[in-house]
CSV table of C-alpha atoms in Angstrom, one decimal:
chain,number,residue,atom,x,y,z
A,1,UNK,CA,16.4,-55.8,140.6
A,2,UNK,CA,19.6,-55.4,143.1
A,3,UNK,CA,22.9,-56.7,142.2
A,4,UNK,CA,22.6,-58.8,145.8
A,5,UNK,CA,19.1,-60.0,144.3
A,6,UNK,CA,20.0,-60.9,141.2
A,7,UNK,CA,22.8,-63.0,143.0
A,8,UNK,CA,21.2,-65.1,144.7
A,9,UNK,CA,18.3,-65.4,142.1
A,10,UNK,CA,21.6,-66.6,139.7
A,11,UNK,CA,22.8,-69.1,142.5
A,12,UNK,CA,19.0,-70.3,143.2
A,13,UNK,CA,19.3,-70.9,139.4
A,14,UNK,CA,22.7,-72.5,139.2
A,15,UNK,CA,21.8,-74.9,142.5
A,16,UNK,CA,18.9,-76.1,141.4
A,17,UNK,CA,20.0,-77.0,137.7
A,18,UNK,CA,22.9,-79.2,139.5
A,19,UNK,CA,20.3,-80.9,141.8
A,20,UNK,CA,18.6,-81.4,138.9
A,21,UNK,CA,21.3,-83.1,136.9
A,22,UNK,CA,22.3,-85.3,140.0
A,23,UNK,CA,18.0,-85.8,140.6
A,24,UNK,CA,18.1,-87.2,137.2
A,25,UNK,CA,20.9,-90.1,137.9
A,26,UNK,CA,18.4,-91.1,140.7
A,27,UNK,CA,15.0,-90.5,138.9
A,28,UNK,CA,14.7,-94.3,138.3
A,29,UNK,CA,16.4,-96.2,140.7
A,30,UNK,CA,12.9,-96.6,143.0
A,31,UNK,CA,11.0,-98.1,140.0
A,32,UNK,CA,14.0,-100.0,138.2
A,33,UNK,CA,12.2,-103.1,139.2
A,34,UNK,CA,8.5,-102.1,137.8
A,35,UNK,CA,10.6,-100.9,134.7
A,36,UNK,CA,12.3,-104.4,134.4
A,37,UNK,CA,8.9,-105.9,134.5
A,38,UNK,CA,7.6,-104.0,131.9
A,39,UNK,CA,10.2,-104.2,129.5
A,40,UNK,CA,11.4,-108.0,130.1
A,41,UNK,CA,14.9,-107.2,131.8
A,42,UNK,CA,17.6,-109.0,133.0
A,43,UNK,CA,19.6,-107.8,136.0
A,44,UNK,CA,22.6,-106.8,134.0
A,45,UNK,CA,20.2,-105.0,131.9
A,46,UNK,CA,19.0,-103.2,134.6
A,47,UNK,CA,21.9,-102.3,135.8
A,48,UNK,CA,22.7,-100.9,132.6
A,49,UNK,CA,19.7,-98.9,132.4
A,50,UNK,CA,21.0,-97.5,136.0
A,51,UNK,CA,24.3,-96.6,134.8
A,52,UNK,CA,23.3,-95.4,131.0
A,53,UNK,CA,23.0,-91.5,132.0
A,54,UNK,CA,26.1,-91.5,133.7
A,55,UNK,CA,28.1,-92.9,131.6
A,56,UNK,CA,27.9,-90.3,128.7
A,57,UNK,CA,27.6,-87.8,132.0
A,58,UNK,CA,31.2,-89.0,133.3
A,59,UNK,CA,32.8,-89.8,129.6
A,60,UNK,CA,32.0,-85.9,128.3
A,61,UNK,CA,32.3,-84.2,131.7
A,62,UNK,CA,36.0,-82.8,130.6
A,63,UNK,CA,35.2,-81.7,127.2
A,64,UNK,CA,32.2,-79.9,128.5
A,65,UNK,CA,34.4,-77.8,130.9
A,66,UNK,CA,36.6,-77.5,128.1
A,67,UNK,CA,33.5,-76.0,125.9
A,68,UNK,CA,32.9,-73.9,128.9
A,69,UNK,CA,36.4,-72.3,129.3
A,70,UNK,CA,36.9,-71.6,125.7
A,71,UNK,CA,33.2,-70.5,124.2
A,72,UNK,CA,32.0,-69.1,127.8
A,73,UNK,CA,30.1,-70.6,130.8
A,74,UNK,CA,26.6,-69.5,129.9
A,75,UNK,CA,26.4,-70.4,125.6
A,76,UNK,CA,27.6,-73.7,127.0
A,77,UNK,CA,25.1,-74.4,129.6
A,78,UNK,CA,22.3,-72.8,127.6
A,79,UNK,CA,23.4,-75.4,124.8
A,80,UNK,CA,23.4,-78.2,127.2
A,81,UNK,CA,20.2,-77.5,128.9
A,82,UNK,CA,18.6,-77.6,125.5
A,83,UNK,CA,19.9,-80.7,124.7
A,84,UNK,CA,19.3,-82.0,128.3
A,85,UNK,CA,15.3,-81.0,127.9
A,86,UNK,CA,15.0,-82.6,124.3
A,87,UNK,CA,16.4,-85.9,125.9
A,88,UNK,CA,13.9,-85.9,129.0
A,89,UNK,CA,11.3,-85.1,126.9
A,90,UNK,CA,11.8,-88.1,125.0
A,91,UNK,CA,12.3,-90.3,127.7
A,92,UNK,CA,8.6,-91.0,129.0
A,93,UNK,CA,7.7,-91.8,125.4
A,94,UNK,CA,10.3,-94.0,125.1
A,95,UNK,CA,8.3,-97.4,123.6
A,96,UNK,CA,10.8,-100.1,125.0
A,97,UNK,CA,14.6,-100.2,126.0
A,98,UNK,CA,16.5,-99.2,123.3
A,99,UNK,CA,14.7,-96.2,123.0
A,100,UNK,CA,14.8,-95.5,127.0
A,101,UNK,CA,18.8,-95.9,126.9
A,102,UNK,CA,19.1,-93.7,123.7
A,103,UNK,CA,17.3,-91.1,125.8
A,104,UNK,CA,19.3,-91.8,128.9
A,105,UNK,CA,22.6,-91.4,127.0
A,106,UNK,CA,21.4,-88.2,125.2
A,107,UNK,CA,20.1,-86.6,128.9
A,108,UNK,CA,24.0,-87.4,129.9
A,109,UNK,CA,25.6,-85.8,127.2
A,110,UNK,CA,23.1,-82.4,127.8
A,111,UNK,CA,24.2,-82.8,131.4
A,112,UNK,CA,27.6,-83.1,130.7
A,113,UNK,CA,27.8,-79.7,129.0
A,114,UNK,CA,25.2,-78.2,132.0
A,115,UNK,CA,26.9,-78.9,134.8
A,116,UNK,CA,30.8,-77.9,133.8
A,117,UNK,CA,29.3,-74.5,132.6
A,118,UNK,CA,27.5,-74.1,135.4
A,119,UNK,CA,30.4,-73.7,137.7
A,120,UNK,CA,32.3,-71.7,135.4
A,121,UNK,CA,29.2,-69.0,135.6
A,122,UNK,CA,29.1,-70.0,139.5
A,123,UNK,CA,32.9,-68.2,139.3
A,124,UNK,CA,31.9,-65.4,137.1
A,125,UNK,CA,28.9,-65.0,139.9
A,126,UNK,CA,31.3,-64.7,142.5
A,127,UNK,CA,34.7,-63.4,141.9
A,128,UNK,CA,35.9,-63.0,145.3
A,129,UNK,CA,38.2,-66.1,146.4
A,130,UNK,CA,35.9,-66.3,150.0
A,131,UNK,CA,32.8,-65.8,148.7
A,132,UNK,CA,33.5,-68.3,146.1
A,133,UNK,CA,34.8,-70.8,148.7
A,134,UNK,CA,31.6,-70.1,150.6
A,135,UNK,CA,29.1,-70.6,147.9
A,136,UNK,CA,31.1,-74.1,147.2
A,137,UNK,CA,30.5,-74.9,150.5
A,138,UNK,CA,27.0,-75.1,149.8
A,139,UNK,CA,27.8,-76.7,146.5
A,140,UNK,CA,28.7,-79.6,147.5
A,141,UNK,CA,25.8,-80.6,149.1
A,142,UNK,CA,23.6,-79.7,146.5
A,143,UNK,CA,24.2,-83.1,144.3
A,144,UNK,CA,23.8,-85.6,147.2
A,145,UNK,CA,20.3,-83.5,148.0
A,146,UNK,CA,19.5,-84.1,144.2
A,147,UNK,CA,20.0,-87.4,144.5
A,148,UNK,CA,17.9,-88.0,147.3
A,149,UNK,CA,15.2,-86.0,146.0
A,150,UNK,CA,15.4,-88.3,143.0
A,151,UNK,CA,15.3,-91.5,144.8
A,152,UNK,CA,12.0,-90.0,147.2
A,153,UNK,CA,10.2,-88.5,144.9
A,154,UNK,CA,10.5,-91.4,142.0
A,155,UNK,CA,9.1,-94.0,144.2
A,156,UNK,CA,6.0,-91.7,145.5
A,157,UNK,CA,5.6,-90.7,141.3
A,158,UNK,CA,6.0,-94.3,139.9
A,159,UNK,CA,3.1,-95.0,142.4
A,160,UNK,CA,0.9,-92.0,142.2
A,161,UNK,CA,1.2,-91.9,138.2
A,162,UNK,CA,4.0,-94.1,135.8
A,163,UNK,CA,7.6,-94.3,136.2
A,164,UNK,CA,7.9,-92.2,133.0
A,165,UNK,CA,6.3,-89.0,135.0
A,166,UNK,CA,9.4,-88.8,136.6
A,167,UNK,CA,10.8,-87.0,133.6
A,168,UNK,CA,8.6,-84.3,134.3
A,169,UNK,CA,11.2,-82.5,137.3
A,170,UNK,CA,14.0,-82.2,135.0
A,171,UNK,CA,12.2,-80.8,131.7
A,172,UNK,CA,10.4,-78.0,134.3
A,173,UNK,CA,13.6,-77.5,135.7
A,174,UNK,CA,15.7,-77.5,132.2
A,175,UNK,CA,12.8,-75.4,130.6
A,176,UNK,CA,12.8,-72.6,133.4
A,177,UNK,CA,16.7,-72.0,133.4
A,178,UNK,CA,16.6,-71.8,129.7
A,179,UNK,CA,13.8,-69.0,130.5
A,180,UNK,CA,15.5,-67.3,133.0
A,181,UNK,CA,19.6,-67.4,131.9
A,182,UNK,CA,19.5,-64.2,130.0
A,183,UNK,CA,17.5,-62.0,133.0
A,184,UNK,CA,19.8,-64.0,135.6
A,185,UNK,CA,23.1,-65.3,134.6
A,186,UNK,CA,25.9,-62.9,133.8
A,187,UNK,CA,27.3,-63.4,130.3
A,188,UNK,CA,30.7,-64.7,131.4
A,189,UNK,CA,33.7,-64.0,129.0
A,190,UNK,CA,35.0,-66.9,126.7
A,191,UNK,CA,38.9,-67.7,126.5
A,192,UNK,CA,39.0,-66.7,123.0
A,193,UNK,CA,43.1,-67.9,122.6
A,194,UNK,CA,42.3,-71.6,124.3
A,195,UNK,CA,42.8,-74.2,121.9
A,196,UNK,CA,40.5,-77.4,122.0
A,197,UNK,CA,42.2,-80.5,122.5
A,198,UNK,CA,39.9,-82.9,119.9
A,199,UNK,CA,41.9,-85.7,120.4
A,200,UNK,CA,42.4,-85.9,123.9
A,201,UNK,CA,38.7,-85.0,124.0
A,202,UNK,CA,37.8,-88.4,121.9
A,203,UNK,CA,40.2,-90.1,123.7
A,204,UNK,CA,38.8,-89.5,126.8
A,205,UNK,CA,35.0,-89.5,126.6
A,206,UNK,CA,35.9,-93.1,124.3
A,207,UNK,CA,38.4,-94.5,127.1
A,208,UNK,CA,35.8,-93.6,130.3
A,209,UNK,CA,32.6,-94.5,128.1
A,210,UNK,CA,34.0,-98.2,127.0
A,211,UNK,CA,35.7,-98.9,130.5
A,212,UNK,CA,32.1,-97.7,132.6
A,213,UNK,CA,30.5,-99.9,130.4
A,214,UNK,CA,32.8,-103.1,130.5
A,215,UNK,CA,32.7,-103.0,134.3
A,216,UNK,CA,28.7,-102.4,134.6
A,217,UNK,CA,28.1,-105.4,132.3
A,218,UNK,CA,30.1,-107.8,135.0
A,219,UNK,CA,27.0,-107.8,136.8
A,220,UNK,CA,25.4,-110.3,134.5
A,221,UNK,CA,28.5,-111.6,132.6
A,222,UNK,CA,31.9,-113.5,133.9
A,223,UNK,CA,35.2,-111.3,134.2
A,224,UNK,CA,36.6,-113.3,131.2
A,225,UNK,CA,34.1,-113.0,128.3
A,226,UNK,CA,34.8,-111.0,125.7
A,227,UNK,CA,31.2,-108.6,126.8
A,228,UNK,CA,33.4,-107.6,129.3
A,229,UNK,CA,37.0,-107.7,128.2
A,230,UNK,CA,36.8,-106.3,124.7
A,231,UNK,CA,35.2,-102.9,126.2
A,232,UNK,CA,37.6,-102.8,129.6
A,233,UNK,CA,40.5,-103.1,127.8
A,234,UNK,CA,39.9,-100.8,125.0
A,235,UNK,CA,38.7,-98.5,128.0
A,236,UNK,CA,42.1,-98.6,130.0
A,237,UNK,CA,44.2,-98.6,126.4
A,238,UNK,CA,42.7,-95.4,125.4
A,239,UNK,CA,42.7,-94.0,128.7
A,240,UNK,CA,46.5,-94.5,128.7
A,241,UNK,CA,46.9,-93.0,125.5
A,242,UNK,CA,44.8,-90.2,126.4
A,243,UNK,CA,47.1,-89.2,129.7
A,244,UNK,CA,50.3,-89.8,127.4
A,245,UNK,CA,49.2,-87.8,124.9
A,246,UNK,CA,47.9,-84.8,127.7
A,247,UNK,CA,51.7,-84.7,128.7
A,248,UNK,CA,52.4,-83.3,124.6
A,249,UNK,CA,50.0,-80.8,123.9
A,250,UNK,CA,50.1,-77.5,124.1
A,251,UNK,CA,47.0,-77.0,125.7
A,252,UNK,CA,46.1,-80.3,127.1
A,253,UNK,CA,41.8,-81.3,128.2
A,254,UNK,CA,43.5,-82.0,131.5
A,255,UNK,CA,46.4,-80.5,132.4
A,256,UNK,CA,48.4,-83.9,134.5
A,257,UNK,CA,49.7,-81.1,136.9
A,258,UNK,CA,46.1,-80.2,137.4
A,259,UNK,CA,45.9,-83.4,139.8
A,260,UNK,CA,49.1,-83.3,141.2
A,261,UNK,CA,48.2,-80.9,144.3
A,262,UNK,CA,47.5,-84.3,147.1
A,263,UNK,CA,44.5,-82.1,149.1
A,264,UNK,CA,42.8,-82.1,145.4
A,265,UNK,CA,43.6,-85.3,144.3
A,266,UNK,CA,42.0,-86.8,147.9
A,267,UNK,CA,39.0,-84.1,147.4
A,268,UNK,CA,38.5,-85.2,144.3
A,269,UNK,CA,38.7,-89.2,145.4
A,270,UNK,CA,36.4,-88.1,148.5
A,271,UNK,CA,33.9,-87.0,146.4
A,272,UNK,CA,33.9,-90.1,143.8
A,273,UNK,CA,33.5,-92.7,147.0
A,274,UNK,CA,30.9,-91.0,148.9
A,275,UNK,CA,29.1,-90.6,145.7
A,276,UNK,CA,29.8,-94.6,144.7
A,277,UNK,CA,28.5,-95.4,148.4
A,278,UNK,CA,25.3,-93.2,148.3
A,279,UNK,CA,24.4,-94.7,145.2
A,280,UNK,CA,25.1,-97.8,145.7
A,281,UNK,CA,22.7,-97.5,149.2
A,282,UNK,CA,19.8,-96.3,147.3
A,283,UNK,CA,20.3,-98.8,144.7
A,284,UNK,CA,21.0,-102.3,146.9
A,285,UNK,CA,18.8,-100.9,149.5
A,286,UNK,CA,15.5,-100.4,146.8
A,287,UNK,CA,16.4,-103.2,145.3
A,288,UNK,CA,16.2,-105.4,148.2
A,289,UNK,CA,13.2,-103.7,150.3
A,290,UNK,CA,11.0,-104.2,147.0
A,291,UNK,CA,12.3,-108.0,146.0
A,292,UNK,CA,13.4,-109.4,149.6
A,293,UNK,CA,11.2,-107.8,151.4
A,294,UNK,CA,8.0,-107.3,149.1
A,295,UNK,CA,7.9,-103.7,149.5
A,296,UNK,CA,6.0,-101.1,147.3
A,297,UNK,CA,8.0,-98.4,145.6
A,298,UNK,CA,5.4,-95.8,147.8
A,299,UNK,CA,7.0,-97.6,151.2
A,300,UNK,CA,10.3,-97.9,149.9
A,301,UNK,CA,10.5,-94.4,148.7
A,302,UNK,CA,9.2,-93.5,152.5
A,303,UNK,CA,12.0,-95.4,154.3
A,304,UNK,CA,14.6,-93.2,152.6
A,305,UNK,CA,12.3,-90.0,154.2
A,306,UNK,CA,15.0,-90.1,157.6
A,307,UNK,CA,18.3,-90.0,154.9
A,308,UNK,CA,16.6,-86.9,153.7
A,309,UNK,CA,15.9,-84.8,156.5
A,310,UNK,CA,19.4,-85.9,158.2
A,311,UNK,CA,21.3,-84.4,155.2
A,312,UNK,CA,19.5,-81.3,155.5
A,313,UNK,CA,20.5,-80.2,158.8
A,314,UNK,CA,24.0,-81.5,157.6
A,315,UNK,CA,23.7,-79.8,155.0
A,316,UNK,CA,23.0,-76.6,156.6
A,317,UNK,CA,25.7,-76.9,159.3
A,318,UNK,CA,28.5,-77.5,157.0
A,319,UNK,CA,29.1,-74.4,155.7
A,320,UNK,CA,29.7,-73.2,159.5
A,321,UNK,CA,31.9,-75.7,160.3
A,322,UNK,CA,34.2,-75.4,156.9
A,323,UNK,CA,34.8,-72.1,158.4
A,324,UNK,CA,35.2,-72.8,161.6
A,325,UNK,CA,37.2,-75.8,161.4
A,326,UNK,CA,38.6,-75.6,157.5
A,327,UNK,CA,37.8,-77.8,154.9
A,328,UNK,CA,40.0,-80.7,155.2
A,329,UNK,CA,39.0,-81.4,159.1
A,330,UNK,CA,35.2,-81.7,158.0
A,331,UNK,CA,36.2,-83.5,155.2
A,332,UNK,CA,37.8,-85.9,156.9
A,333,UNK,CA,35.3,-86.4,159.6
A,334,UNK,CA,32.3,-86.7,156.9
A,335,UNK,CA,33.9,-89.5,155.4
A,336,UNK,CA,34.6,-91.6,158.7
A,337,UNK,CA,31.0,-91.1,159.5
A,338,UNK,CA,29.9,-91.9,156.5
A,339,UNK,CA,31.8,-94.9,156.2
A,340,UNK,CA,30.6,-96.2,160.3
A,341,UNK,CA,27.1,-95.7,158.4
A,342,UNK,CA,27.8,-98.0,155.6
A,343,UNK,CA,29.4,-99.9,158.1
A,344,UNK,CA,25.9,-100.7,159.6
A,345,UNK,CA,23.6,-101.1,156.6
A,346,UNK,CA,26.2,-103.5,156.1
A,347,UNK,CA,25.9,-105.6,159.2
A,348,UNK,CA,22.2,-105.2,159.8
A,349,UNK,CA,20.0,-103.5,156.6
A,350,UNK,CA,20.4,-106.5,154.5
A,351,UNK,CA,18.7,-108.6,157.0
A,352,UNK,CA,15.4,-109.7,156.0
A,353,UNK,CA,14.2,-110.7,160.2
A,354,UNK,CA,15.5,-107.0,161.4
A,355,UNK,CA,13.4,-104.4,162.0
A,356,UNK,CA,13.2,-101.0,159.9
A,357,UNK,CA,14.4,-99.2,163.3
A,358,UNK,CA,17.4,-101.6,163.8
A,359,UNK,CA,18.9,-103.0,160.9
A,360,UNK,CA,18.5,-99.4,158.7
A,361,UNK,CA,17.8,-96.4,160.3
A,362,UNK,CA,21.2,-96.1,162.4
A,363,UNK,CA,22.7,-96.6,158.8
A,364,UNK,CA,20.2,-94.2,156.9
A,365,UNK,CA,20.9,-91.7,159.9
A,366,UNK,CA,24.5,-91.5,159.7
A,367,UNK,CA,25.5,-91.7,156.4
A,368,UNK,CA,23.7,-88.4,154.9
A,369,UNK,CA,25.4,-86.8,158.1
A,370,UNK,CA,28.6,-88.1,156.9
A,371,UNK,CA,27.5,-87.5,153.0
A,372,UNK,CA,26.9,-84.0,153.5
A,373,UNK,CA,29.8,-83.2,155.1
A,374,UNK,CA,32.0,-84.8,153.0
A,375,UNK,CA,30.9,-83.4,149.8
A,376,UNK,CA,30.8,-79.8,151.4
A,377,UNK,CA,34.6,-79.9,152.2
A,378,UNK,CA,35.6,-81.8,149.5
A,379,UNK,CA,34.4,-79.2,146.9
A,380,UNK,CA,36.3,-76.2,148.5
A,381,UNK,CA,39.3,-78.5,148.5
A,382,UNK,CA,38.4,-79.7,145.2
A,383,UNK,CA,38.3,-75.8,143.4
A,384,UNK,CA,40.6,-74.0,146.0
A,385,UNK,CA,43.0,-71.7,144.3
A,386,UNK,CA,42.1,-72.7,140.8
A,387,UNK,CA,42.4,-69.9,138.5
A,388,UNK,CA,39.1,-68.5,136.8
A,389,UNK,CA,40.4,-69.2,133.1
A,390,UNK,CA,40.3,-73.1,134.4
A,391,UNK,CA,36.8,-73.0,136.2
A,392,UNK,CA,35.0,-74.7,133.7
A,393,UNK,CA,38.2,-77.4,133.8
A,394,UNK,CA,37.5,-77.6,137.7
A,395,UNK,CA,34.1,-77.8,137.2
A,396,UNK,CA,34.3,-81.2,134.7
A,397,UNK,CA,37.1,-82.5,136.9
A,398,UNK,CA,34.6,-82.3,140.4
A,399,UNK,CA,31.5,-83.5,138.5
A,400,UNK,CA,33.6,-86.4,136.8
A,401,UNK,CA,34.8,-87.7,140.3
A,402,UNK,CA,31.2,-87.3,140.9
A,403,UNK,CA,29.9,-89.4,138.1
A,404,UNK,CA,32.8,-91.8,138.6
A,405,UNK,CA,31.8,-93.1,141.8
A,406,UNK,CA,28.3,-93.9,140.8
A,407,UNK,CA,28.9,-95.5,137.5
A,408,UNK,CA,32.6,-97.2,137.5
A,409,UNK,CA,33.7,-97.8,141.1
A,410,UNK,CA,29.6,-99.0,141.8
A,411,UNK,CA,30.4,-101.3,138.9
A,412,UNK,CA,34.0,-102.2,140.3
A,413,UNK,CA,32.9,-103.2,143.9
A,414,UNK,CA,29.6,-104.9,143.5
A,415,UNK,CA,31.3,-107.5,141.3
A,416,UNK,CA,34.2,-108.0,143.7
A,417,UNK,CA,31.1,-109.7,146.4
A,418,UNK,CA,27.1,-109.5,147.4
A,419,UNK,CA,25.5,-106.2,148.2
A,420,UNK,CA,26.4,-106.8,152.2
A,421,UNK,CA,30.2,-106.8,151.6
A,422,UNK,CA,30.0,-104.6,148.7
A,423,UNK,CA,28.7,-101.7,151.5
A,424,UNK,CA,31.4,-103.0,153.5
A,425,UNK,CA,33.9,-102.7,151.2
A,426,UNK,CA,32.8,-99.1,150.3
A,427,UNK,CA,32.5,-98.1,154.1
A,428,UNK,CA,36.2,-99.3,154.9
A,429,UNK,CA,37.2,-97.7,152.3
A,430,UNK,CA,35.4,-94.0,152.9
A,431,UNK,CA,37.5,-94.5,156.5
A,432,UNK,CA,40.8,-95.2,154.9
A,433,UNK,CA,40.6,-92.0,152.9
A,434,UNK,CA,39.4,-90.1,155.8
A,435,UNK,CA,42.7,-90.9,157.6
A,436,UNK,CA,44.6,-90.0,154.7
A,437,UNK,CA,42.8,-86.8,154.4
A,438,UNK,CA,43.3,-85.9,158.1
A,439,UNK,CA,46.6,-86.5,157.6
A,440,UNK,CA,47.1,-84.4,154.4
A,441,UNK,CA,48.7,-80.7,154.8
A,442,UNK,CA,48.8,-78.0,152.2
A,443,UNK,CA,51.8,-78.0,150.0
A,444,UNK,CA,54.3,-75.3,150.8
């Protein structure tokens, strides 16, 4: 096998492990009702169900980069693909809810560990700082395509077979890296001298764990019970404790200065929204087609068929345009399209009397166009000039912001209003951050 083989065997590898872990957050969202049904569940708990995989995904994302900076990018991902394929293989046989969310938590944690280490053998792959940007380029549209893989093919499985076959994708895919790591994957070097930070670590997966959960359960309870009050401010109390005690250490989980570069910190916020606004599309949008509308999960699944093949030939184009037109120019125009697109689900897809072609396909059209590009630029900006020692860091911090949106700022918005102003909400706010991005210029 050539070293130029063996490349892009390792990034074939890489790519489809993150789809995976991003095809995994979407695996239920088609059949959420059916699962409701079958288990007795309330909305909230639904929504829980949802949100269970990423919150452990989002709480341990920094500790796993951590992990993979200090023990080495492939140990790490090799441990947290095994963990990741126990969990999914315990999933289908789960015998009600608890034992579903246990599994769902569990598959979080595993991807936690997989998808840090996977970027910090993504740099190991490709040491060169253009070749690096290049392969982020396609990164970044690898999670969004993962997620809409997720949300098509669940649907089309649910109907076919059981909900619980939809397991299957992520225990091949888990199974056949652990399989093909040692042959592909170069055996990147730990940072023996790196400390872990234990506490900050605790601190951090405790404060984002207990805050993503207070603000998911608002969905079913009021904003001043104690369900929902208790958690959110324990959340925000340790999360403040955590970023006061990151300023002390010698060698913090996440270095404050780390954020401090304004093209990261709006990358990194890019990615989060168009994540929460994707998300929150598949979920309000399958949702409504199969209770407002009476839709099966096989038709449902079907509408989303346009969204698909509109973020593949995104998908494809934005590499050439990040290096024709730089990274923060597409960024900024994927998120004002994506936020027009939003902007007409809003308006229109929520409308029981409109038409399929009217009220959702301009919407379903334009925001994967939008998505794609968005994520693409944002990833570049998101890991530009960040030093190899601190891949795995850059790696937790992207997928965090990715996690975030989905779990937390979902949560946030759709209990400020209803699903139509909640997509409006989301789609002003994608445009706001596209000026500010536009706007942004590269410290000197």
């Amino acid at each position: 096998m050539t070293a130029t083989t063996r490349q892009r065997g390792a990034f074939v590898l890489l790519g489809g492990v993150q789809a995976t872990l991003i095809f995994t957050l979407a695996a239920i969202s088609v059949p959420l009702p059916r699962i409701g049904r079958e288990f007795g569940l309330q909305r909230s708990d639904v929504i829980l169900l949802s949100a269970a995989y990423g919150l452990t995904f989002a709480g341990l994302l920094l500790f796993g980069g951590r992990l993979a900076d200090r023990y080495g990018g492939r140990p790490t991902l090799t441990a947290g693909l095994a963990l990741f394929a126990a969990a999914s293989a315990a999933a289908p046989l789960a015998p009600g809810i608890e034992a579903l969310l246990a599994a769902r938590f569990a598959q979080g944690a595993g991807a936690a560990l997989s998808a840090p280490a996977a970027m910090a053998v993504l740099r190991a792959l490709f040491p060169s700082p253009a070749a690096y940007g290049r392969a982020m380029a396609t990164w970044g549209g690898l999670s969004v395509l993962g997620a809409t893989a997720g949300n098509l093919l669940s649907g089309v499985v649910s109907t076919l077979l059981s909900w619980r076959w939809n397991f299957a994708v992520p225990l091949l895919v888990a199974g056949a890296a652990l399989a093909l790591a040692p042959r592909l994957l170069p055996d990147t070097a730990p940072s023996g001298g790196r400390t872990l930070d234990l506490p900050g670590a605790a601190l951090a997966t405790s404060g984002i764990t207990l805050a993503g959960y207070g603000l998911v359960v608002t969905d079913g309870r009021p904003w001043s019970s104690a369900d929902v009050l208790v958690p959110l401010l324990a959340g925000a109390a340790l999360l403040a404790a955590f970023w006061r005690a990151e300023r002390r250490v010698r060698d913090p989980l996440l270095p404050p200065r780390f954020l401090l570069d304004r093209r990261r910190s709006l990358a990194l916020a890019a990615i989060a929204l168009t994540a929460c606004g994707t998300a929150m599309t598949f979920v309000i949008l399958s949702l409504h087609l199969q209770q407002e509308r009476g839709w099966s999960a096989l038709r449902t699944s079907a509408a989303f068929a346009p969204f698909a093949a509109a973020l593949l030939v995104s998908g494809r184009a934005a590499g050439p345009l990040i290096a024709r037109y730089g990274a923060r120019a597409v960024t900024a125009a994927g998120l004002g399209a994506a936020g027009a697109g939003l902007a007409l689900l809003a308006l229109g897809g929520l409308d029981t009397d409109a038409s399929y072609a009217s009220g959702l396909l301009p919407g379903l059209v334009l925001l994967p166009v939008g998505t794609a590009a968005s994520f693409a630029g944002a990833a570049v900006l998101a890991t530009e000039g960040v030093p190899q020692e601190q891949s795995g860091l850059a790696g937790g911090v992207m997928n965090t912001a990715m996690e975030f949106g989905p779990t937390v700022l979902f949560a946030v918005v759709l209990a400020l209003g209803g699903d139509a102003s909640s997509l409006a909400v989301t789609g002003t706010s994608l445009a706001a951050l596209a000026v500010l991005t536009a706007l942004s210029r590269r410290p000197s």
